[in-house]
Short mmCIF file of C-alpha atoms and ligand atoms in Angstrom, two decimals:
data_model
loop_
_atom_site.label_atom_id
_atom_site.label_comp_id
_atom_site.label_asym_id
_atom_site.label_seq_id
_atom_site.Cartn_x
_atom_site.Cartn_y
_atom_site.Cartn_z
CA UNK A 1 11.97 8.51 32.64
CA UNK A 2 10.60 10.03 29.41
CA UNK A 3 7.56 7.88 28.64
CA UNK A 4 7.41 9.26 25.08
CA UNK A 5 10.50 7.22 24.28
CA UNK A 6 8.59 4.04 25.05
CA UNK A 7 5.84 4.68 22.52
CA UNK A 8 6.14 2.40 19.52
CA UNK A 9 5.50 3.74 16.01
CA UNK A 10 2.12 2.82 14.51
CA UNK A 11 0.60 3.35 11.07
CA UNK A 12 -3.05 4.14 10.33
CA UNK A 13 -4.71 3.20 7.06
CA UNK A 14 -8.08 4.81 6.29
CA UNK A 15 -10.15 3.14 3.56
CA UNK A 16 -12.44 5.38 1.46
CA UNK A 17 -14.40 2.92 -0.71
CA UNK A 18 -16.00 5.33 -3.22
CA UNK A 19 -15.10 5.70 -6.90
CA UNK A 20 -16.72 7.65 -9.71
CA UNK A 21 -16.34 4.72 -12.13
CA UNK A 22 -14.81 1.27 -11.85
CA UNK A 23 -11.58 0.52 -13.71
CA UNK A 24 -11.72 -2.78 -15.57
CA UNK A 25 -8.82 -4.42 -13.68
CA UNK A 26 -9.79 -3.27 -10.18
CA UNK A 27 -10.61 -5.84 -7.50
CA UNK A 28 -10.27 -3.45 -4.54
CA UNK A 29 -13.14 -2.99 -2.13
CA UNK A 30 -14.63 0.00 -3.94
CA UNK A 31 -18.09 1.00 -5.13
CA UNK A 32 -19.71 3.36 -7.58
CA UNK A 33 -23.10 5.00 -7.08
CA UNK A 34 -22.92 5.09 -3.26
CA UNK A 35 -22.27 8.83 -2.97
CA UNK A 36 -25.39 9.20 -0.78
CA UNK A 37 -23.53 7.28 1.96
CA UNK A 38 -20.48 9.55 2.12
CA UNK A 39 -21.58 11.71 5.08
CA UNK A 40 -22.79 8.77 7.22
CA UNK A 41 -19.67 6.89 6.26
CA UNK A 42 -17.43 9.77 7.39
CA UNK A 43 -19.17 9.77 10.74
CA UNK A 44 -18.67 6.00 11.05
CA UNK A 45 -14.96 6.32 10.24
CA UNK A 46 -14.69 9.00 12.96
CA UNK A 47 -16.45 6.68 15.41
CA UNK A 48 -14.13 3.81 14.58
CA UNK A 49 -11.12 6.10 15.09
CA UNK A 50 -12.53 7.06 18.48
CA UNK A 51 -13.02 3.38 19.37
CA UNK A 52 -9.36 2.65 18.60
CA UNK A 53 -8.13 5.73 20.46
CA UNK A 54 -4.67 4.87 21.86
CA UNK A 55 -2.57 7.49 23.59
CA UNK A 56 0.00 5.56 25.59
CA UNK A 57 1.74 2.56 23.93
CA UNK A 58 1.80 3.83 20.37
CA UNK A 59 2.57 7.02 18.46
CA UNK A 60 1.26 7.47 14.90
CA UNK A 61 4.04 8.17 12.42
CA UNK A 62 2.21 7.46 9.16
CA UNK A 63 -1.34 7.84 7.91
CA UNK A 64 -2.36 6.53 4.51
CA UNK A 65 -5.77 7.57 3.16
CA UNK A 66 -6.46 5.11 0.37
CA UNK A 67 -9.30 3.48 -1.44
CA UNK A 68 -11.20 3.80 -3.61
CA UNK A 69 -10.69 7.42 -4.45
CA UNK A 70 -10.22 9.65 -1.39
CA UNK A 71 -9.77 12.69 -3.65
CA UNK A 72 -13.34 12.11 -4.91
CA UNK A 73 -14.92 13.03 -1.55
CA UNK A 74 -15.25 16.57 -0.18
CA UNK A 75 -12.29 17.99 1.66
CA UNK A 76 -14.58 18.74 4.66
CA UNK A 77 -15.06 14.97 5.14
CA UNK A 78 -11.31 14.36 4.92
CA UNK A 79 -10.69 17.17 7.39
CA UNK A 80 -13.12 15.66 9.93
CA UNK A 81 -11.25 12.34 9.68
CA UNK A 82 -7.80 13.91 10.15
CA UNK A 83 -9.02 16.04 13.08
CA UNK A 84 -10.46 12.93 14.73
CA UNK A 85 -7.13 11.12 14.40
CA UNK A 86 -5.30 14.10 15.90
CA UNK A 87 -7.58 14.16 18.93
CA UNK A 88 -7.45 10.40 19.59
CA UNK A 89 -3.80 9.46 19.07
CA UNK A 90 -0.34 10.73 19.89
CA UNK A 91 1.10 11.96 16.61
CA UNK A 92 4.75 12.00 15.65
CA UNK A 93 6.13 15.39 14.58
CA UNK A 94 7.64 13.82 11.49
CA UNK A 95 4.38 12.18 10.41
CA UNK A 96 3.86 11.21 6.77
CA UNK A 97 0.23 11.70 5.65
CA UNK A 98 -0.37 10.23 2.22
CA UNK A 99 -3.57 10.50 0.21
CA UNK A 100 -4.42 8.60 -2.96
CA UNK A 101 -5.50 10.99 -5.69
CA UNK A 102 -6.98 10.50 -9.12
CA UNK A 103 -5.80 13.00 -11.75
CA UNK A 104 -9.30 14.15 -12.73
CA UNK A 105 -9.93 15.48 -9.20
CA UNK A 106 -6.88 17.76 -9.13
CA UNK A 107 -7.26 21.55 -9.26
CA UNK A 108 -5.12 24.27 -7.66
CA UNK A 109 -7.92 25.02 -5.21
CA UNK A 110 -8.24 21.40 -4.05
CA UNK A 111 -4.48 20.84 -3.85
CA UNK A 112 -4.18 23.81 -1.50
CA UNK A 113 -7.08 22.58 0.64
CA UNK A 114 -5.54 19.08 0.88
CA UNK A 115 -2.24 20.64 1.94
CA UNK A 116 -3.99 22.82 4.52
CA UNK A 117 -5.63 19.85 6.24
CA UNK A 118 -2.24 18.19 6.68
CA UNK A 119 -1.71 15.93 3.67
CA UNK A 120 2.03 15.99 2.90
CA UNK A 121 2.40 13.16 0.37
CA UNK A 122 0.31 12.45 -2.74
CA UNK A 123 0.01 9.09 -4.43
CA UNK A 124 -1.44 9.65 -7.89
CA UNK A 125 -3.00 6.86 -9.96
CA UNK A 126 -1.65 7.64 -13.43
CA UNK A 127 -1.29 4.00 -14.67
CA UNK A 128 -0.30 5.01 -18.22
CA UNK A 129 0.33 8.10 -20.34
CA UNK A 130 -1.21 6.65 -23.48
CA UNK A 131 -4.83 7.62 -24.18
CA UNK A 132 -5.77 4.33 -25.90
CA UNK A 133 -4.43 2.32 -22.95
CA UNK A 134 -6.22 4.57 -20.45
CA UNK A 135 -9.49 4.31 -22.33
CA UNK A 136 -9.54 0.54 -22.59
CA UNK A 137 -9.10 0.13 -18.82
CA UNK A 138 -11.84 2.71 -18.18
CA UNK A 139 -9.71 5.39 -16.56
CA UNK A 140 -11.44 8.75 -16.65
CA UNK A 141 -8.39 10.93 -17.30
CA UNK A 142 -6.35 11.51 -20.43
CA UNK A 143 -2.55 11.56 -20.56
CA UNK A 144 -2.58 15.37 -20.73
CA UNK A 145 -4.85 15.66 -17.72
CA UNK A 146 -2.53 13.32 -15.79
CA UNK A 147 0.56 15.40 -16.63
CA UNK A 148 -1.23 18.64 -15.68
CA UNK A 149 -2.41 17.16 -12.39
CA UNK A 150 1.16 16.22 -11.39
CA UNK A 151 2.41 19.66 -12.32
CA UNK A 152 -0.29 21.23 -10.11
CA UNK A 153 0.43 18.91 -7.18
CA UNK A 154 4.16 19.60 -7.39
CA UNK A 155 3.44 23.29 -6.65
CA UNK A 156 1.99 22.35 -3.25
CA UNK A 157 3.72 19.10 -2.27
CA UNK A 158 7.38 18.14 -2.05
CA UNK A 159 6.57 14.45 -2.14
CA UNK A 160 4.50 13.22 -5.10
CA UNK A 161 4.32 9.55 -6.01
CA UNK A 162 3.02 8.07 -9.26
CA UNK A 163 1.44 4.65 -9.80
CA UNK A 164 1.99 2.89 -13.11
CA UNK A 165 0.79 -0.44 -14.47
CA UNK A 166 2.64 -2.42 -17.14
CA UNK A 167 1.26 -5.26 -19.25
CA UNK A 168 -1.98 -3.39 -20.05
CA UNK A 169 -4.24 -4.22 -23.03
CA UNK A 170 -3.08 -2.29 -26.14
CA UNK A 171 0.30 -1.64 -24.48
CA UNK A 172 3.59 -2.74 -26.04
CA UNK A 173 7.19 -2.31 -24.97
CA UNK A 174 7.54 0.87 -27.01
CA UNK A 175 4.41 2.55 -25.65
CA UNK A 176 5.37 1.58 -22.09
CA UNK A 177 8.86 3.03 -22.49
CA UNK A 178 7.23 6.16 -23.91
CA UNK A 179 5.10 6.45 -20.73
CA UNK A 180 8.20 5.97 -18.55
CA UNK A 181 10.12 8.64 -20.43
CA UNK A 182 7.28 11.13 -20.08
CA UNK A 183 7.07 10.34 -16.36
CA UNK A 184 10.82 10.98 -15.97
CA UNK A 185 10.30 14.44 -17.47
CA UNK A 186 7.66 15.27 -14.82
CA UNK A 187 10.21 14.17 -12.20
CA UNK A 188 8.08 12.74 -9.36
CA UNK A 189 9.86 11.83 -6.11
CA UNK A 190 8.49 8.29 -6.09
CA UNK A 191 7.25 5.75 -8.65
CA UNK A 192 5.38 2.48 -8.07
CA UNK A 193 5.17 0.23 -11.13
CA UNK A 194 3.08 -2.92 -10.89
CA UNK A 195 2.56 -5.70 -13.37
CA UNK A 196 -1.11 -5.99 -14.42
CA UNK A 197 -2.89 -8.82 -12.62
CA UNK A 198 -6.05 -10.27 -14.14
CA UNK A 199 -8.10 -10.88 -10.99
CA UNK A 200 -11.19 -13.07 -10.77
CA UNK A 201 -14.47 -11.16 -10.67
CA UNK A 202 -13.15 -8.14 -12.57
CA UNK A 203 -14.49 -6.92 -15.91
CA UNK A 204 -10.98 -7.39 -17.32
CA UNK A 205 -11.12 -11.08 -16.44
CA UNK A 206 -14.35 -11.39 -18.43
CA UNK A 207 -12.83 -9.51 -21.37
CA UNK A 208 -9.74 -11.75 -21.38
CA UNK A 209 -11.91 -14.88 -21.13
CA UNK A 210 -14.00 -13.75 -24.13
CA UNK A 211 -10.83 -12.83 -26.07
CA UNK A 212 -11.98 -9.22 -26.27
CA UNK A 213 -8.64 -7.93 -25.00
CA UNK A 214 -5.12 -9.29 -24.89
CA UNK A 215 -2.78 -8.60 -21.99
CA UNK A 216 1.01 -8.92 -22.00
CA UNK A 217 2.59 -12.37 -21.73
CA UNK A 218 4.89 -13.11 -18.76
CA UNK A 219 7.93 -12.68 -21.00
CA UNK A 220 6.83 -9.24 -22.20
CA UNK A 221 5.97 -8.21 -18.63
CA UNK A 222 9.46 -9.31 -17.54
CA UNK A 223 10.95 -7.19 -20.35
CA UNK A 224 8.86 -4.23 -19.20
CA UNK A 225 10.08 -4.70 -15.63
CA UNK A 226 13.72 -4.79 -16.80
CA UNK A 227 13.16 -1.58 -18.79
CA UNK A 228 11.66 0.03 -15.67
CA UNK A 229 14.73 -0.99 -13.63
CA UNK A 230 17.19 0.34 -16.21
CA UNK A 231 15.44 3.59 -17.13
CA UNK A 232 14.67 4.56 -13.52
CA UNK A 233 18.19 3.69 -12.33
CA UNK A 234 19.68 5.85 -15.09
CA UNK A 235 17.51 8.69 -13.80
CA UNK A 236 18.61 8.36 -10.15
CA UNK A 237 15.64 6.45 -8.76
CA UNK A 238 16.49 3.82 -6.17
CA UNK A 239 14.63 0.51 -6.46
CA UNK A 240 14.14 0.13 -2.69
CA UNK A 241 11.36 -2.47 -3.04
CA UNK A 242 10.64 -4.77 -5.98
CA UNK A 243 7.91 -2.53 -7.42
CA UNK A 244 8.90 0.82 -5.87
CA UNK A 245 11.48 3.46 -6.73
CA UNK A 246 12.31 6.67 -4.89
CA UNK A 247 14.49 9.75 -5.23
CA UNK A 248 16.35 11.55 -2.43
CA UNK A 249 15.41 8.90 0.13
CA UNK A 250 11.69 9.79 -0.11
CA UNK A 251 10.41 6.23 0.16
CA UNK A 252 6.90 5.40 1.36
CA UNK A 253 7.19 5.28 5.16
CA UNK A 254 3.73 3.77 5.37
CA UNK A 255 4.34 0.92 2.94
CA UNK A 256 7.66 0.19 4.67
CA UNK A 257 5.57 -0.81 7.71
CA UNK A 258 3.84 -3.53 5.68
CA UNK A 259 7.13 -4.83 4.33
CA UNK A 260 8.91 -4.71 7.71
CA UNK A 261 6.05 -6.36 9.57
CA UNK A 262 5.48 -3.33 11.80
CA UNK A 263 2.08 -2.60 13.38
CA UNK A 264 -0.71 -0.66 11.68
CA UNK A 265 -4.46 -0.31 12.15
CA UNK A 266 -6.77 -0.30 9.13
CA UNK A 267 -9.94 1.73 9.56
CA UNK A 268 -12.95 1.49 7.23
CA UNK A 269 -14.72 -1.33 5.34
CA UNK A 270 -12.40 -4.13 4.25
CA UNK A 271 -9.35 -2.48 5.82
CA UNK A 272 -6.60 -4.82 7.11
CA UNK A 273 -4.68 -4.46 10.38
CA UNK A 274 -1.59 -6.02 11.92
CA UNK A 275 -1.53 -5.34 15.62
CA UNK A 276 -0.22 -7.19 18.66
CA UNK A 277 0.69 -10.14 16.38
CA UNK A 278 -2.88 -10.44 15.07
CA UNK A 279 -4.08 -9.91 11.54
CA UNK A 280 -7.67 -8.93 10.92
CA UNK A 281 -9.83 -7.19 8.35
CA UNK A 282 -13.15 -5.42 8.74
CA UNK A 283 -16.42 -6.39 6.99
CA UNK A 284 -16.35 -5.18 3.41
CA UNK A 285 -19.79 -3.77 2.70
CA UNK A 286 -19.94 0.01 3.40
CA UNK A 287 -23.65 -0.29 4.37
CA UNK A 288 -23.00 -3.10 6.87
CA UNK A 289 -19.95 -1.24 8.14
CA UNK A 290 -22.04 1.85 8.91
CA UNK A 291 -24.61 -0.34 10.71
CA UNK A 292 -21.97 -2.23 12.72
CA UNK A 293 -20.23 0.91 13.92
CA UNK A 294 -23.41 1.87 15.74
CA UNK A 295 -22.85 -1.14 18.03
CA UNK A 296 -19.25 -0.29 18.89
CA UNK A 297 -19.72 3.47 19.06
CA UNK A 298 -20.20 3.95 22.78
CA UNK A 299 -17.55 1.55 24.03
CA UNK A 300 -14.61 3.14 25.76
CA UNK A 301 -12.38 0.09 26.06
CA UNK A 302 -8.81 1.08 26.93
CA UNK A 303 -6.84 -2.15 26.60
CA UNK A 304 -5.84 -3.01 23.01
CA UNK A 305 -6.28 -6.79 23.41
CA UNK A 306 -9.75 -6.15 24.80
CA UNK A 307 -10.64 -3.85 21.92
CA UNK A 308 -9.69 -6.61 19.46
CA UNK A 309 -11.65 -9.24 21.42
CA UNK A 310 -14.69 -6.96 21.52
CA UNK A 311 -14.68 -6.39 17.75
CA UNK A 312 -14.20 -10.10 17.11
CA UNK A 313 -17.12 -10.95 19.38
CA UNK A 314 -19.32 -8.39 17.61
CA UNK A 315 -18.57 -9.95 14.18
CA UNK A 316 -16.87 -6.78 12.99
CA UNK A 317 -14.10 -8.77 11.30
CA UNK A 318 -14.20 -10.74 8.08
CA UNK A 319 -10.74 -12.24 8.60
CA UNK A 320 -9.03 -12.84 11.93
CA UNK A 321 -5.78 -14.75 12.52
CA UNK A 322 -3.37 -14.95 15.38
CA UNK A 323 0.20 -15.04 14.25
CA UNK A 324 2.33 -17.89 15.52
CA UNK A 325 6.10 -17.75 15.12
CA UNK A 326 5.93 -20.08 12.08
CA UNK A 327 3.71 -17.82 9.96
CA UNK A 328 5.38 -14.69 11.29
CA UNK A 329 8.75 -16.07 10.20
CA UNK A 330 7.45 -16.90 6.73
CA UNK A 331 5.95 -13.45 6.29
CA UNK A 332 9.07 -11.75 7.59
CA UNK A 333 11.24 -13.60 5.08
CA UNK A 334 8.92 -13.13 2.10
CA UNK A 335 8.47 -9.42 2.76
CA UNK A 336 12.16 -8.77 3.52
CA UNK A 337 13.07 -10.38 0.23
CA UNK A 338 11.04 -7.73 -1.60
CA UNK A 339 13.17 -4.96 -0.09
CA UNK A 340 16.42 -3.75 -1.66
CA UNK A 341 18.23 -4.27 1.64
CA UNK A 342 17.03 -7.90 1.76
CA UNK A 343 16.85 -10.19 4.82
CA UNK A 344 18.54 -8.82 7.93
CA UNK A 345 20.22 -11.90 9.43
CA UNK A 346 20.74 -10.30 12.86
CA UNK A 347 17.12 -9.11 13.05
CA UNK A 348 15.99 -12.62 12.04
CA UNK A 349 17.97 -14.13 14.93
CA UNK A 350 16.60 -11.60 17.41
CA UNK A 351 12.98 -12.12 16.35
CA UNK A 352 12.97 -15.91 16.05
CA UNK A 353 16.00 -17.10 18.11
CA UNK A 354 17.12 -19.22 15.16
CA UNK A 355 20.08 -19.10 12.82
CA UNK A 356 19.12 -18.24 9.22
CA UNK A 357 22.14 -20.00 7.69
CA UNK A 358 21.50 -23.22 9.57
CA UNK A 359 17.87 -23.27 8.47
CA UNK A 360 18.07 -22.22 4.84
CA UNK A 361 21.56 -21.87 3.41
CA UNK A 362 21.64 -25.37 1.95
CA UNK A 363 18.32 -24.87 0.15
CA UNK A 364 19.42 -21.51 -1.27
CA UNK A 365 22.92 -22.48 -2.47
CA UNK A 366 22.12 -22.65 -6.17
CA UNK A 367 20.53 -19.18 -6.11
CA UNK A 368 23.87 -17.73 -4.95
CA UNK A 369 25.67 -19.69 -7.68
CA UNK A 370 23.27 -18.44 -10.35
CA UNK A 371 23.51 -14.77 -9.39
CA UNK A 372 19.95 -14.62 -8.06
CA UNK A 373 20.86 -14.04 -4.40
CA UNK A 374 23.83 -12.24 -2.88
CA UNK A 375 25.20 -11.52 0.60
CA UNK A 376 25.82 -7.90 1.53
CA UNK A 377 26.90 -6.70 5.01
CA UNK A 378 24.79 -9.08 7.05
CA UNK A 379 21.83 -9.05 4.62
CA UNK A 380 20.78 -11.62 2.02
CA UNK A 381 19.24 -9.89 -0.97
CA UNK A 382 18.00 -10.51 -4.48
CA UNK A 383 20.30 -9.33 -7.26
CA UNK A 384 18.91 -7.16 -10.06
CA UNK A 385 18.30 -10.33 -12.09
CA UNK A 386 17.00 -12.10 -8.96
CA UNK A 387 14.08 -9.65 -8.58
CA UNK A 388 12.31 -11.58 -11.34
CA UNK A 389 12.59 -14.76 -9.21
CA UNK A 390 11.35 -13.38 -5.89
CA UNK A 391 8.39 -15.77 -5.62
CA UNK A 392 10.47 -18.82 -6.50
CA UNK A 393 13.10 -17.98 -3.87
CA UNK A 394 10.41 -17.21 -1.26
CA UNK A 395 8.88 -20.68 -1.80
CA UNK A 396 12.00 -22.15 -0.17
CA UNK A 397 10.92 -20.68 3.15
CA UNK A 398 7.67 -22.65 3.20
CA UNK A 399 8.11 -25.71 5.47
S1 SF4 B 401 -9.97 4.48 -9.28
FE1 SF4 B 401 -8.63 3.02 -8.20
S2 SF4 B 401 -9.90 2.10 -6.64
FE2 SF4 B 401 -11.30 3.13 -8.07
S3 SF4 B 401 -11.88 1.54 -9.52
FE3 SF4 B 401 -10.10 2.55 -10.38
S4 SF4 B 401 -8.32 1.36 -9.66
FE4 SF4 B 401 -10.09 0.79 -8.41
#
């Protein structure tokens, strides 16, 4: 029997927590002024990869190097990390390797180096193509620099994704549509557009509290989302997930794992994993992370369950939960609802041995009547209008 056929696909997320400056809205686990840690950190990441080393049950088919700003660190560090993955895991031939890139880091020389170490998908944090909007959220690039960076990356990569944010301070419907139209002209293969969230602990939160900036109301954000849907559809982008659009089927393989509840390991401070029906995340502080890795470095545990138990025992995790079928069901439904294809009724029955219609159809009736939900070839999905009500519909799955 060909044992390769038995290997399940697995994703790897690598968290690089360094940024040159902090954007006002950002609540990710990222730090400025810690550049002196980058070399030690790279070594720790390589040691954690070695600890996880799995060569039998799983085969890596997506790697996502995110952060922070991975493009901010030297390519030699990134190369060490990718080489370490290659020597500790079975890798799928069709692997997608995405790296998050900030426009100000892009040059022809760097783009070629990134390509040469194996990166084959770029995710570029553009956010807006309006200089006033970029400035007020403390982005370092200008609109022109952003456009140039995409044009450079397109010379080396077939698959370039752009991140946008709508609802920004100083933004209005007209300036947002202007950004979208400029983005269409650059013709990326993939666009993620997220509504601005004012998160606790961010500088933006302070600014909003002191009335120093005004962000879009829910109604304006909803208008911006509708514009995004219409303009991108007209330009042949498929809205395959609530906030994500792709051309020519080039969707984010890695993010699909999150939405389809498939396994992935997160490596690096604060990174989250979903493996063997357990969710866990690593301690957040880069300094503590580097210290903790020293304890796990020399352990050559083979069994995955034992690896997880060992890390738990050595207080390597900040969050640890075992999934029971109740919370797995809830997550499956909430995440499936975000996808264009919707909830796969057959898959639901196979996973949970329960009938979706019997459990929920009564509760969801009025959403079908009001054109918020629809049935399509064995899937229940949100309509175009329904995408604005995703959270409300998902609440019906909470017991
Ligand atoms: S560059 Fe990205 S990760 Fe860094 S502060 Fe800005 S939004 Fe956060």
